[in-house]
Coordinates of C-alpha atoms and ligand atoms in Angstrom, one line a residue:
M1234 CA 11.7 15.2 21.6
T1235 CA 12.3 13.7 18.2
F1236 CA 8.8 13.8 16.8
T1237 CA 6.7 16.9 16.4
K1238 CA 3.7 17.3 18.9
D1239 CA 1.2 16.6 16.1
F1240 CA 3.1 13.5 14.8
F1241 CA 0.7 10.9 13.4
W1242 CA 0.7 7.6 15.2
G1243 CA -1.6 4.9 14.0
G1244 CA -2.0 2.2 11.3
S1245 CA -3.1 1.5 7.8
I1246 CA -5.7 -0.9 6.5
A1247 CA -7.2 -1.6 3.0
A1248 CA -10.8 -2.1 2.1
H1249 CA -10.4 -5.4 0.2
Q1250 CA -8.4 -6.9 3.0
C1251 CA -10.7 -6.1 5.9
E1252 CA -14.2 -5.0 4.9
G1253 CA -15.8 -8.2 3.6
A1254 CA -19.5 -7.6 2.8
W1255 CA -18.5 -7.9 -0.8
Q1256 CA -22.0 -7.8 -2.1
D1257 CA -23.6 -5.5 0.5
G1258 CA -24.7 -1.9 0.1
G1259 CA -24.7 -2.1 -3.7
K1260 CA -21.0 -2.9 -4.0
G1261 CA -19.9 -4.2 -7.4
P1262 CA -17.4 -7.0 -8.0
A1263 CA -13.8 -5.8 -7.9
I1264 CA -10.6 -7.4 -9.0
M1265 CA -9.6 -8.9 -5.6
D1266 CA -13.0 -10.6 -5.2
F1267 CA -11.8 -13.1 -7.8
V1268 CA -8.6 -14.2 -6.0
T1269 CA -8.6 -17.2 -3.8
K1270 CA -6.5 -17.8 -0.7
G1271 CA -3.0 -19.2 -1.1
S1272 CA -0.1 -19.7 1.3
N1273 CA 3.6 -19.0 1.3
K1274 CA 4.1 -22.2 -0.7
E1275 CA 0.9 -22.1 -2.9
P1276 CA 0.3 -19.0 -5.0
R1277 CA -3.2 -17.5 -4.9
T1278 CA -5.4 -18.4 -7.9
I1279 CA -7.0 -15.8 -10.0
T1280 CA -10.3 -17.0 -11.4
N1281 CA -12.4 -15.6 -14.2
R1282 CA -15.7 -16.3 -12.4
I1283 CA -16.6 -16.9 -8.8
D1284 CA -16.4 -20.6 -8.2
S1285 CA -18.6 -21.5 -5.2
K1286 CA -16.3 -24.4 -4.3
L1287 CA -13.3 -22.0 -3.7
D1288 CA -12.4 -19.6 -0.9
Y1289 CA -12.2 -15.9 -1.7
P1290 CA -10.9 -14.2 1.4
S1291 CA -12.0 -10.7 0.4
H1292 CA -15.7 -11.8 0.6
L1293 CA -15.5 -11.9 4.4
G1294 CA -12.3 -10.0 5.1
I1295 CA -12.5 -9.5 8.9
D1296 CA -16.0 -8.1 8.5
F1297 CA -14.8 -4.5 9.2
Y1298 CA -17.9 -3.4 7.3
H1299 CA -20.0 -4.5 10.3
H1300 CA -17.3 -4.1 13.1
Y1301 CA -15.8 -0.7 12.3
Q1302 CA -17.2 1.0 15.4
E1303 CA -15.8 -1.6 17.7
D1304 CA -12.4 -1.6 15.9
I1305 CA -12.2 2.2 15.9
Q1306 CA -12.8 2.1 19.7
L1307 CA -9.8 -0.2 20.1
F1308 CA -7.6 2.1 17.9
K1309 CA -8.7 5.0 20.1
E1310 CA -7.8 3.1 23.2
M1311 CA -4.3 2.5 21.8
G1312 CA -4.1 6.3 21.3
F1313 CA -4.2 6.5 17.5
N1314 CA -4.5 10.0 16.1
A1315 CA -4.5 8.8 12.5
L1316 CA -5.9 5.8 10.5
R1317 CA -5.2 5.2 6.9
I1318 CA -8.2 3.4 5.2
S1319 CA -8.9 2.9 1.6
I1320 CA -12.2 3.6 -0.2
D1321 CA -13.2 0.7 -2.4
W1322 CA -14.0 2.3 -5.8
S1323 CA -16.5 -0.5 -6.5
R1324 CA -18.6 0.6 -3.5
I1325 CA -19.0 4.1 -5.0
F1326 CA -19.2 3.1 -8.7
P1327 CA -20.1 -0.6 -8.8
K1328 CA -19.0 -0.9 -12.4
G1329 CA -16.6 2.0 -12.5
D1330 CA -18.0 3.8 -15.5
E1331 CA -21.4 5.1 -14.2
L1332 CA -22.2 8.7 -14.0
E1333 CA -24.1 8.6 -10.8
P1334 CA -22.5 7.2 -7.6
N1335 CA -24.0 4.6 -5.3
Q1336 CA -25.4 6.5 -2.3
D1337 CA -25.1 3.5 0.0
G1338 CA -21.4 3.3 -0.6
L1339 CA -20.9 7.0 0.0
N1340 CA -22.9 6.7 3.2
F1341 CA -20.8 3.8 4.5
Y1342 CA -17.5 5.7 4.2
E1343 CA -19.1 8.9 5.6
D1344 CA -20.1 6.9 8.7
V1345 CA -16.6 5.5 9.0
I1346 CA -15.0 9.0 8.6
N1347 CA -17.5 10.5 11.1
E1348 CA -16.7 7.8 13.6
L1349 CA -12.9 8.4 13.2
L1350 CA -13.3 12.2 13.6
A1351 CA -15.6 11.8 16.7
N1352 CA -12.8 9.7 18.2
G1353 CA -10.0 12.2 17.5
I1354 CA -8.5 10.1 14.6
E1355 CA -7.5 11.8 11.4
P1356 CA -8.7 9.9 8.4
I1357 CA -6.0 9.4 5.7
I1358 CA -7.8 8.1 2.6
T1359 CA -6.2 5.9 -0.1
L1360 CA -8.2 6.3 -3.2
Y1361 CA -6.9 3.1 -4.8
H1362 CA -5.5 0.2 -2.8
F1363 CA -5.8 -2.7 -5.4
E1364 CA -9.6 -2.0 -5.6
L1365 CA -10.5 -1.7 -9.3
P1366 CA -14.1 -2.6 -10.5
I1367 CA -13.7 -5.7 -12.6
H1368 CA -15.9 -4.3 -15.3
L1369 CA -13.2 -1.8 -16.1
V1370 CA -10.8 -4.7 -16.8
H1371 CA -13.2 -6.7 -18.9
E1372 CA -14.8 -3.8 -20.9
Y1373 CA -11.8 -1.4 -21.2
G1374 CA -8.6 -3.4 -20.7
S1375 CA -7.9 -1.8 -17.3
W1376 CA -5.2 1.0 -17.1
K1377 CA -3.8 0.2 -20.5
N1378 CA -6.8 2.3 -21.7
R1379 CA -6.7 6.1 -21.1
Q1380 CA -10.5 6.2 -20.6
V1381 CA -9.9 4.5 -17.2
I1382 CA -8.1 7.7 -16.2
D1383 CA -11.3 9.7 -16.7
F1384 CA -13.4 7.2 -14.7
Y1385 CA -10.8 7.3 -11.9
L1386 CA -11.0 11.1 -11.9
H1387 CA -14.7 11.1 -11.8
Y1388 CA -14.6 8.7 -8.8
C1389 CA -11.9 10.9 -7.1
E1390 CA -14.0 14.1 -7.6
T1391 CA -17.1 12.4 -6.2
V1392 CA -15.5 11.3 -3.0
M1393 CA -13.3 14.4 -2.6
Q1394 CA -16.5 16.6 -2.9
A1395 CA -18.5 14.3 -0.7
Y1396 CA -16.0 14.3 2.2
D1397 CA -14.7 17.9 1.7
G1398 CA -13.9 19.5 5.0
K1399 CA -13.8 16.2 6.8
V1400 CA -10.9 14.6 5.0
K1401 CA -7.7 16.6 4.4
Y1402 CA -5.1 13.8 3.7
W1403 CA -5.6 11.9 0.4
V1404 CA -3.4 9.2 -1.2
T1405 CA -3.9 8.7 -4.9
F1406 CA -2.5 5.2 -5.3
N1407 CA -1.0 2.5 -3.1
E1408 CA 2.2 0.9 -4.4
M1409 CA 1.6 1.2 -8.2
N1410 CA 5.4 0.9 -8.4
H1411 CA 5.1 -2.9 -7.7
L1412 CA 3.6 -3.3 -11.1
D1413 CA 6.7 -4.9 -12.3
P1414 CA 8.4 -6.8 -9.5
Q1415 CA 10.6 -8.7 -12.0
S1416 CA 10.3 -11.9 -10.0
K1417 CA 8.4 -15.2 -10.4
Q1418 CA 5.6 -13.6 -8.4
S1419 CA 4.8 -11.2 -11.3
D1420 CA 1.3 -12.5 -11.9
I1421 CA -0.1 -11.6 -8.5
F1422 CA 1.6 -8.2 -8.5
T1423 CA 0.4 -7.1 -12.0
Y1424 CA -3.0 -8.4 -10.9
L1425 CA -3.1 -6.5 -7.6
I1426 CA -2.3 -3.3 -9.3
A1427 CA -4.2 -3.6 -12.6
G1428 CA -6.3 -6.7 -12.6
L1429 CA -4.2 -8.3 -15.3
K1430 CA -2.0 -11.4 -15.2
Y1431 CA 1.6 -10.8 -16.4
S1432 CA 1.7 -14.3 -18.0
E1433 CA -1.3 -13.4 -20.2
M1434 CA 0.0 -10.1 -21.5
E1435 CA 0.6 -10.2 -25.2
N1436 CA 3.2 -7.5 -25.1
P1437 CA 4.2 -7.1 -21.4
V1438 CA 6.9 -4.5 -22.0
E1439 CA 4.4 -2.1 -23.7
D1440 CA 1.5 -3.0 -21.5
L1441 CA 3.4 -2.4 -18.2
A1442 CA 4.8 0.8 -19.6
R1443 CA 1.4 2.1 -20.6
I1444 CA -0.2 1.0 -17.3
G1445 CA 2.6 2.6 -15.3
Y1446 CA 2.4 5.8 -17.3
N1447 CA -1.4 6.1 -17.2
M1448 CA -1.6 5.5 -13.5
T1449 CA 1.1 8.1 -12.8
L1450 CA -0.7 10.6 -15.1
A1451 CA -4.0 9.8 -13.3
G1452 CA -2.2 10.4 -10.0
V1453 CA -1.0 13.9 -10.9
K1454 CA -4.4 14.8 -12.4
A1455 CA -6.0 13.7 -9.2
V1456 CA -3.6 16.0 -7.2
R1457 CA -4.6 19.0 -9.4
L1458 CA -8.3 18.2 -9.0
G1459 CA -8.0 17.7 -5.2
H1460 CA -6.2 21.1 -4.9
E1461 CA -8.9 22.8 -7.0
I1462 CA -11.6 21.3 -4.8
N1463 CA -9.9 22.5 -1.6
S1464 CA -6.6 24.2 -1.5
E1465 CA -6.1 22.9 2.1
N1466 CA -6.1 19.3 0.8
K1467 CA -2.8 17.5 1.3
I1468 CA -2.4 14.9 -1.5
G1469 CA 0.3 12.3 -1.6
C1470 CA 1.1 9.0 -3.2
V1471 CA 2.2 5.8 -1.4
F1472 CA 5.2 3.8 -2.8
G1473 CA 6.4 0.4 -1.6
L1474 CA 10.2 0.9 -1.6
N1475 CA 12.6 -1.9 -0.6
P1476 CA 16.2 -1.0 -0.9
I1477 CA 18.2 -3.2 -3.3
Y1478 CA 21.8 -3.1 -2.2
S1479 CA 24.9 -3.8 -4.3
Y1480 CA 26.0 -7.5 -4.2
D1481 CA 29.6 -6.4 -3.3
C1482 CA 32.0 -3.6 -4.0
Q1483 CA 33.0 -4.7 -7.5
P1484 CA 32.3 -1.4 -9.4
D1485 CA 30.0 -3.0 -12.1
N1486 CA 28.0 -4.7 -9.4
V1487 CA 27.8 -1.4 -7.5
L1488 CA 26.4 0.3 -10.6
K1489 CA 24.0 -2.6 -11.2
G1490 CA 22.9 -2.3 -7.5
F1491 CA 22.3 1.4 -8.0
L1492 CA 20.2 0.9 -11.1
D1493 CA 18.2 -2.0 -9.7
N1494 CA 17.4 0.1 -6.6
D1495 CA 16.5 3.1 -8.7
R1496 CA 14.2 1.1 -11.0
D1497 CA 11.1 1.8 -9.0
Y1498 CA 11.7 5.5 -8.8
Y1499 CA 10.5 6.8 -12.2
Q1500 CA 7.0 7.2 -10.9
V1501 CA 8.2 9.0 -7.8
D1502 CA 10.3 11.3 -10.0
A1503 CA 7.2 12.0 -12.2
M1504 CA 5.0 12.8 -9.2
C1505 CA 7.5 14.9 -7.4
N1506 CA 9.5 16.7 -10.1
G1507 CA 6.7 18.1 -12.2
K1508 CA 7.6 16.1 -15.3
F1509 CA 7.7 12.5 -16.6
P1510 CA 11.5 11.7 -16.6
N1511 CA 13.4 11.9 -19.8
Y1512 CA 15.4 8.8 -19.1
K1513 CA 12.2 6.8 -19.0
M1514 CA 10.8 8.4 -22.1
K1515 CA 14.0 7.7 -24.0
Q1516 CA 14.0 4.1 -22.8
Y1517 CA 10.5 3.6 -24.1
Q1518 CA 11.4 5.1 -27.4
S1519 CA 14.4 2.8 -27.8
L1520 CA 12.1 -0.2 -27.0
D1521 CA 9.6 1.0 -29.5
V1522 CA 6.9 1.3 -26.8
K1523 CA 3.8 3.1 -28.0
L1524 CA 2.8 5.0 -24.9
R1525 CA -0.1 6.9 -26.4
N1526 CA 0.8 10.0 -24.3
Q1527 CA -0.5 13.4 -25.4
P1528 CA 1.0 16.9 -25.5
S1529 CA -1.4 18.1 -22.8
D1530 CA 0.0 15.5 -20.3
V1531 CA 3.1 17.8 -19.9
E1532 CA 1.0 20.4 -18.2
D1533 CA -0.7 17.9 -15.9
F1534 CA 2.7 16.6 -14.7
S1535 CA 3.9 20.2 -14.2
K1536 CA 0.9 21.2 -12.1
G1537 CA 0.2 18.0 -10.2
S1538 CA 3.1 17.4 -8.0
I1539 CA 2.3 15.6 -4.7
D1540 CA 2.4 17.3 -1.3
F1541 CA 3.9 14.3 0.6
I1542 CA 5.4 10.9 0.0
G1543 CA 4.0 7.8 1.8
L1544 CA 6.5 5.1 2.3
N1545 CA 5.6 1.5 2.8
Y1546 CA 8.6 -0.4 4.1
Y1547 CA 9.1 -4.0 5.0
M1548 CA 12.4 -5.5 3.8
S1549 CA 15.5 -5.1 1.6
S1550 CA 17.3 -7.4 -0.8
I1551 CA 20.6 -7.4 -2.8
S1552 CA 21.1 -7.0 -6.5
E1553 CA 22.1 -10.0 -8.6
P1554 CA 25.7 -9.5 -9.7
N1555 CA 26.8 -9.6 -13.3
I1556 CA 28.1 -13.1 -13.1
P1557 CA 25.8 -15.9 -12.0
V1558 CA 26.0 -16.8 -8.3
K1559 CA 24.1 -19.1 -6.0
G1560 CA 21.6 -17.4 -3.8
E1561 CA 18.0 -17.5 -2.7
S1562 CA 15.8 -15.0 -4.6
S1563 CA 13.7 -12.3 -2.9
L1564 CA 10.1 -11.3 -3.5
F1565 CA 10.8 -8.2 -5.7
G1566 CA 13.7 -9.7 -7.7
G1567 CA 17.3 -9.7 -6.5
L1568 CA 18.7 -12.0 -3.8
Q1569 CA 18.3 -12.5 -0.1
N1570 CA 20.9 -10.7 2.0
P1571 CA 23.0 -13.2 4.0
Y1572 CA 23.4 -10.7 6.8
L1573 CA 19.7 -10.5 7.5
E1574 CA 17.2 -12.8 9.2
Q1575 CA 14.0 -13.4 7.3
S1576 CA 10.4 -13.6 8.4
K1577 CA 8.6 -16.8 7.9
W1578 CA 7.5 -15.5 4.5
G1579 CA 11.1 -14.8 3.4
W1580 CA 11.0 -11.1 3.9
G1581 CA 14.5 -9.9 4.9
I1582 CA 14.3 -8.0 8.2
D1583 CA 16.4 -4.8 7.9
P1584 CA 15.7 -1.8 10.2
T1585 CA 18.6 0.1 8.7
G1586 CA 16.8 -0.1 5.3
I1587 CA 14.0 2.1 6.4
R1588 CA 16.5 4.8 7.4
Y1589 CA 18.3 4.3 4.1
V1590 CA 15.1 4.8 2.0
M1591 CA 13.9 7.8 4.1
N1592 CA 17.3 9.5 3.4
Y1593 CA 17.2 8.6 -0.3
L1594 CA 13.7 10.0 -0.7
Y1595 CA 14.3 13.1 1.3
R1596 CA 17.6 14.1 -0.3
K1597 CA 16.1 13.5 -3.7
Y1598 CA 12.8 15.3 -3.3
E1599 CA 12.8 17.3 0.0
L1600 CA 9.1 16.5 0.5
P1601 CA 7.6 15.5 3.9
I1602 CA 7.5 11.8 4.4
I1603 CA 5.0 9.6 6.3
I1604 CA 5.6 6.0 7.0
T1605 CA 2.4 4.6 5.7
E1606 CA 3.1 0.9 6.3
N1607 CA 5.6 -1.1 8.3
G1608 CA 5.3 -4.3 10.2
L1609 CA 6.0 -8.0 10.6
G1610 CA 3.8 -10.7 9.2
A1611 CA 4.0 -13.6 11.7
T1612 CA 2.0 -16.6 12.9
D1613 CA 0.5 -15.9 16.3
K1614 CA -0.6 -18.3 19.0
I1615 CA -3.6 -17.4 21.1
E1616 CA -4.0 -19.1 24.5
N1617 CA -6.7 -18.0 27.0
G1618 CA -7.3 -14.9 25.0
K1619 CA -3.6 -13.8 25.2
V1620 CA -1.1 -13.5 22.4
H1621 CA 2.6 -13.0 23.5
D1622 CA 4.0 -11.4 20.4
D1623 CA 7.4 -10.2 21.6
Y1624 CA 8.8 -10.9 18.0
R1625 CA 6.4 -8.2 16.6
I1626 CA 7.4 -5.7 19.4
N1627 CA 11.0 -6.4 18.6
Y1628 CA 10.6 -5.8 14.9
L1629 CA 8.7 -2.5 15.4
Q1630 CA 11.0 -1.2 18.1
K1631 CA 14.0 -1.5 15.8
H1632 CA 12.2 0.1 12.9
I1633 CA 10.9 3.0 15.0
E1634 CA 14.4 3.5 16.4
A1635 CA 15.7 3.8 12.8
V1636 CA 13.0 6.3 11.9
K1637 CA 14.0 8.3 14.9
Q1638 CA 17.6 8.3 13.8
A1639 CA 16.6 9.4 10.3
V1640 CA 14.8 12.4 11.9
E1641 CA 17.3 13.2 14.6
E1642 CA 20.6 12.5 13.0
D1643 CA 19.8 12.8 9.2
Y1644 CA 17.3 15.7 9.4
V1645 CA 14.6 13.9 7.4
E1646 CA 11.2 15.5 7.7
C1647 CA 8.7 12.8 8.8
F1648 CA 5.2 13.5 10.0
G1649 CA 3.9 10.1 10.9
Y1650 CA 4.4 6.4 11.5
L1651 CA 1.5 4.0 10.6
T1652 CA 1.9 0.3 11.0
W1653 CA 0.5 -2.1 8.5
G1654 CA -2.6 -4.0 9.6
P1655 CA -3.0 -2.8 13.3
I1656 CA -5.8 -5.3 13.4
D1657 CA -5.2 -8.7 11.7
L1658 CA -6.5 -8.9 8.2
V1659 CA -6.2 -10.9 5.0
S1660 CA -2.7 -11.0 3.5
A1661 CA -2.5 -9.3 0.0
T1662 CA 0.2 -11.6 -1.5
T1663 CA -0.9 -14.9 0.0
G1664 CA -4.6 -14.4 1.0
E1665 CA -4.0 -16.0 4.4
M1666 CA -5.4 -14.9 7.7
S1667 CA -2.5 -16.7 9.5
K1668 CA 0.0 -14.0 8.3
R1669 CA -0.8 -11.6 11.0
Y1670 CA 0.4 -8.0 11.6
G1671 CA -2.0 -6.7 14.1
F1672 CA -1.9 -5.4 17.7
I1673 CA -5.5 -6.8 17.7
Y1674 CA -6.0 -10.5 17.1
V1675 CA -9.1 -11.5 15.1
D1676 CA -10.5 -15.0 15.7
L1677 CA -10.6 -16.2 12.1
D1678 CA -8.6 -18.9 10.4
N1679 CA -7.5 -19.6 6.8
E1680 CA -10.7 -21.6 6.2
G1681 CA -12.9 -18.6 7.1
E1682 CA -13.8 -20.2 10.4
G1683 CA -13.9 -18.3 13.7
S1684 CA -16.1 -16.0 15.9
L1685 CA -14.5 -12.8 14.5
Q1686 CA -14.0 -11.8 18.1
R1687 CA -11.2 -9.3 18.7
F1688 CA -8.4 -9.8 21.4
K1689 CA -5.6 -7.4 22.5
K1690 CA -2.1 -8.8 22.0
D1691 CA 0.8 -7.9 24.2
S1692 CA 1.9 -5.5 21.4
F1693 CA -1.3 -3.5 22.0
D1694 CA -0.2 -2.3 25.4
W1695 CA 3.3 -1.7 24.1
Y1696 CA 2.2 0.5 21.1
Q1697 CA -0.1 2.4 23.5
K1698 CA 2.9 3.4 25.6
V1699 CA 4.9 4.3 22.5
I1700 CA 2.1 6.6 21.3
K1701 CA 1.6 8.1 24.8
S1702 CA 5.3 9.0 25.0
N1703 CA 5.3 10.3 21.4
G1704 CA 7.9 7.7 20.6
E1705 CA 10.2 8.4 23.6
S1706 CA 9.6 5.1 25.3
I1707 CA 9.8 2.3 22.8
Q1708 CA 11.4 -0.4 25.0
E1709 CA 9.0 -2.8 26.8
Ligands
LIG298 C1 1.9 -3.8 1.1 C2 0.4 -3.6 0.7 O1 2.6 -4.0 0.0 O2 2.2 -5.0 1.8 C3 -0.6 -4.2 1.6 O3 0.2 -2.3 0.5 C4 -0.1 -5.6 2.1 O4 -1.8 -4.3 1.0 C5 1.2 -5.4 2.8 O5 -1.0 -6.3 2.8 C6 1.8 -6.7 3.4 O6 1.8 -7.7 2.4 P1 1.1 -9.1 2.8 O7 1.2 -9.9 1.6 O8 1.9 -9.7 3.9 O9 -0.3 -8.8 3.2

């Protein structure tokens, strides 16, 4: 058998994309509550105030807040033994800088965690999945300000104490490495991660450097704290890593491909190697970036290395060569790979890429890896309560096969495979409901209309078999 007996099979969801109930239980407004729906042609709009004439998909989500018991039953039926959820910081501290937490918010997540445990599902908790109280942006300037690190740590300590003994697996941040996608989509990415628009930054180079540094520092401090609270805690960080291949074998292009691919790894280096990397510090010095780092940070980095790496993987791209060429651009900079098919949203489908990144990570850091997100966003058609989503099954089969190869043939240590959005939810980049990833269909459209009823897709039965066989039977 390729996978260990206790291998985690399940899925990942994020509070702002599924919970809804944005004003219930004392929740405060958070950054994503101000982002309207968009589409793959029309970018999401980020508004300063809530405009009652506009649609904000986080306000309803898929109403997981009121449906979590039913949804967890469906996950259990599929055989899940793990579910990654995020805690929305603004439910625990509505403004982010309070001393006392909001008890209703703590109770809500306690109920969800209890429900998971009662159904044999290990909760894996992301502490920050694009959920930042908006007050911290307006009042403090978001992660540019080191004070936000202290507020984050106070929040982490509160929830880690509250759920101590129930939750063992914690994730400090989701995909903070996408802060700087270097593509025309930059606004939505800097906003998702820090609640700030790239196009409005006065000094983007310095701002992004500071945000990236402060979040990384906050992450290692949270690891130290979590280990002090309970030495049994396993604390990791989730990175979204899309390989960027060389354009061709011309040596300068190969070097450029390597550097482009490695661009996202400085935070992984810092969280795994016990120090913020020299090459990055020197780059900041040469750019005259004032990081406002402090001597005591060195000890935090040295004592706050993560226990595991979470890998979110969807696609790959190729690096732009040194001379201009024609080519379609990809979401995170670089070009589309002509050898690959793309999803309807232009994400290059590349199962080999997941094996490539797993190898790259494992050989560099030798830490256990968990696949924390993987999946295909697609338009589904429902007829008489049935969804025949063979395209989704096909995508997942090939990716699980590649994960198996990484484990069996390349000796990568991997302890779980979680798909993204096992139940349909709101897309992060486009805000649509029609970009669906789930095994479970939710009756809700882009206009927020629908009964919210849940239906099992064909992939539901397929994933159930995969889990039952511990990944041995992945064909239909
Ligand atoms: C990941 C994020 O990058 O991609 C998720 O962690 C997100 O929050 C997922 O939903 C898929 O992206 P999208 O835009 O299709 O929802």
